[in-house]
Amino acid sequence: MPEQHAIQLPEGVRQGDDRLIKLTDAAVAKVAKLAEKEPDKPFLRVGISGGGCNGLSYKMRFVENAKKGDILVDFGQAQVIVDSKSALYLKGTHLDYSNALISGGFKFSNPNATSSCSCGESFSV
């Protein structure tokens, strides 16, 4: 379970936990390092959108704040925001990071996916 900090949640934003999305220590460290380059955008928004070779694809971007209906998961050094629609597809997902030269980067492990592409960026349910 991630260490919880007292973050003031905007109205309409719920506190989530690692049952929604779990970041490995390596992923937390990389998100924290990337967030340093975006000081005005401290939250990593993880979402799902239509597209990719399997119908749904993962999207990640840093944002300034959470919106009404979002779920915030606090990992101490990294704060992740998930919209309520994406949460349905992400529940139980693990996000890892590897700095390996081959097949490095962020990797999603989603228990809801019935199939995924070889690049790991899209999936179907």
C-alpha positions in Angstrom: 0.0 0.0 0.0 1.4 3.4 -0.9 2.3 5.9 1.8 -0.6 8.3 2.1 -0.1 12.1 2.3 -2.6 14.7 3.2 -3.5 16.1 -0.2 -6.4 18.5 -0.4 -8.7 17.0 -3.0 -10.7 19.4 -5.2 -14.4 19.1 -5.0 -15.7 16.0 -6.8 -12.3 14.2 -6.8 -12.2 10.9 -4.9 -9.2 9.3 -3.2 -8.3 6.0 -4.7 -5.7 3.4 -3.8 -3.5 0.8 -5.4 -6.4 -1.5 -6.1 -7.2 0.8 -9.1 -3.7 1.2 -10.4 -0.4 0.1 -8.8 2.9 1.7 -9.7 6.1 -0.3 -9.0 8.9 1.5 -7.2 10.7 1.9 -10.6 7.6 3.5 -12.1 7.1 5.9 -9.1 10.7 7.0 -9.4 10.5 7.6 -13.2 7.2 9.5 -12.8 8.7 11.6 -10.0 11.7 12.4 -12.2 9.6 13.3 -15.2 7.3 15.5 -13.0 10.3 17.6 -12.0 10.4 18.7 -15.6 6.8 19.8 -15.5 6.6 21.8 -12.2 3.3 23.4 -13.2 1.8 20.0 -14.0 2.4 17.7 -11.0 -0.2 15.0 -11.7 0.1 12.1 -14.1 -3.2 11.5 -15.9 -3.5 7.9 -17.0 -6.4 7.1 -19.2 -7.9 4.9 -21.9 -9.0 6.1 -25.3 -10.3 4.3 -28.5 -7.6 3.4 -31.0 -4.5 1.3 -31.4 -4.3 -2.0 -33.0 -6.5 -3.7 -30.4 -9.2 -1.1 -30.0 -8.2 0.7 -26.8 -5.0 2.4 -26.0 -3.3 3.8 -22.9 -2.7 7.5 -22.6 -0.4 9.2 -20.1 0.3 13.0 -19.7 1.1 15.4 -17.0 -1.7 17.8 -16.0 -2.1 20.8 -13.8 -5.0 19.6 -11.7 -7.7 17.0 -11.3 -11.3 17.4 -12.6 -14.6 16.6 -11.0 -15.2 12.8 -11.2 -11.5 12.0 -11.2 -9.8 9.5 -8.8 -6.5 10.4 -7.3 -4.0 7.7 -6.3 -1.1 9.1 -4.2 2.2 7.2 -4.4 4.1 9.7 -2.3 6.5 11.0 -4.9 4.0 10.5 -7.7 0.3 11.4 -7.9 -1.8 9.6 -10.5 -5.2 10.8 -11.7 -7.7 8.5 -13.5 -11.0 9.6 -14.9 -14.0 7.5 -13.8 -14.6 6.0 -17.3 -11.0 4.9 -17.7 -11.1 3.4 -14.1 -13.5 0.8 -15.4 -10.8 -0.5 -17.7 -7.8 0.1 -15.5 -8.9 -1.5 -12.2 -6.2 -3.8 -11.0 -3.6 -2.6 -13.5 0.1 -2.6 -12.6 2.4 0.0 -14.2 6.1 -0.8 -14.3 9.1 1.1 -15.8 12.3 -0.3 -17.2 15.3 1.7 -18.5 16.5 -1.3 -20.7 17.7 -0.4 -24.1 15.4 -3.0 -25.7 11.8 -3.1 -24.6 12.3 -0.4 -22.0 9.9 2.3 -20.9 6.5 2.1 -19.1 4.7 -1.3 -19.3 1.1 -1.9 -18.4 -0.1 -5.2 -16.9 -3.9 -5.1 -17.1 -5.9 -8.0 -15.7 -9.0 -6.7 -17.7 -7.3 -7.1 -21.1 -8.3 -10.1 -23.1 -5.6 -9.4 -25.7 -2.9 -6.8 -26.2 -0.6 -5.9 -29.0 3.1 -6.7 -29.0 4.1 -3.1 -28.3 1.9 -3.2 -25.1 0.3 0.2 -25.9 -3.1 -1.1 -26.9 -5.5 -3.8 -25.7 -9.0 -5.1 -25.9 -11.5 -6.3 -23.3 
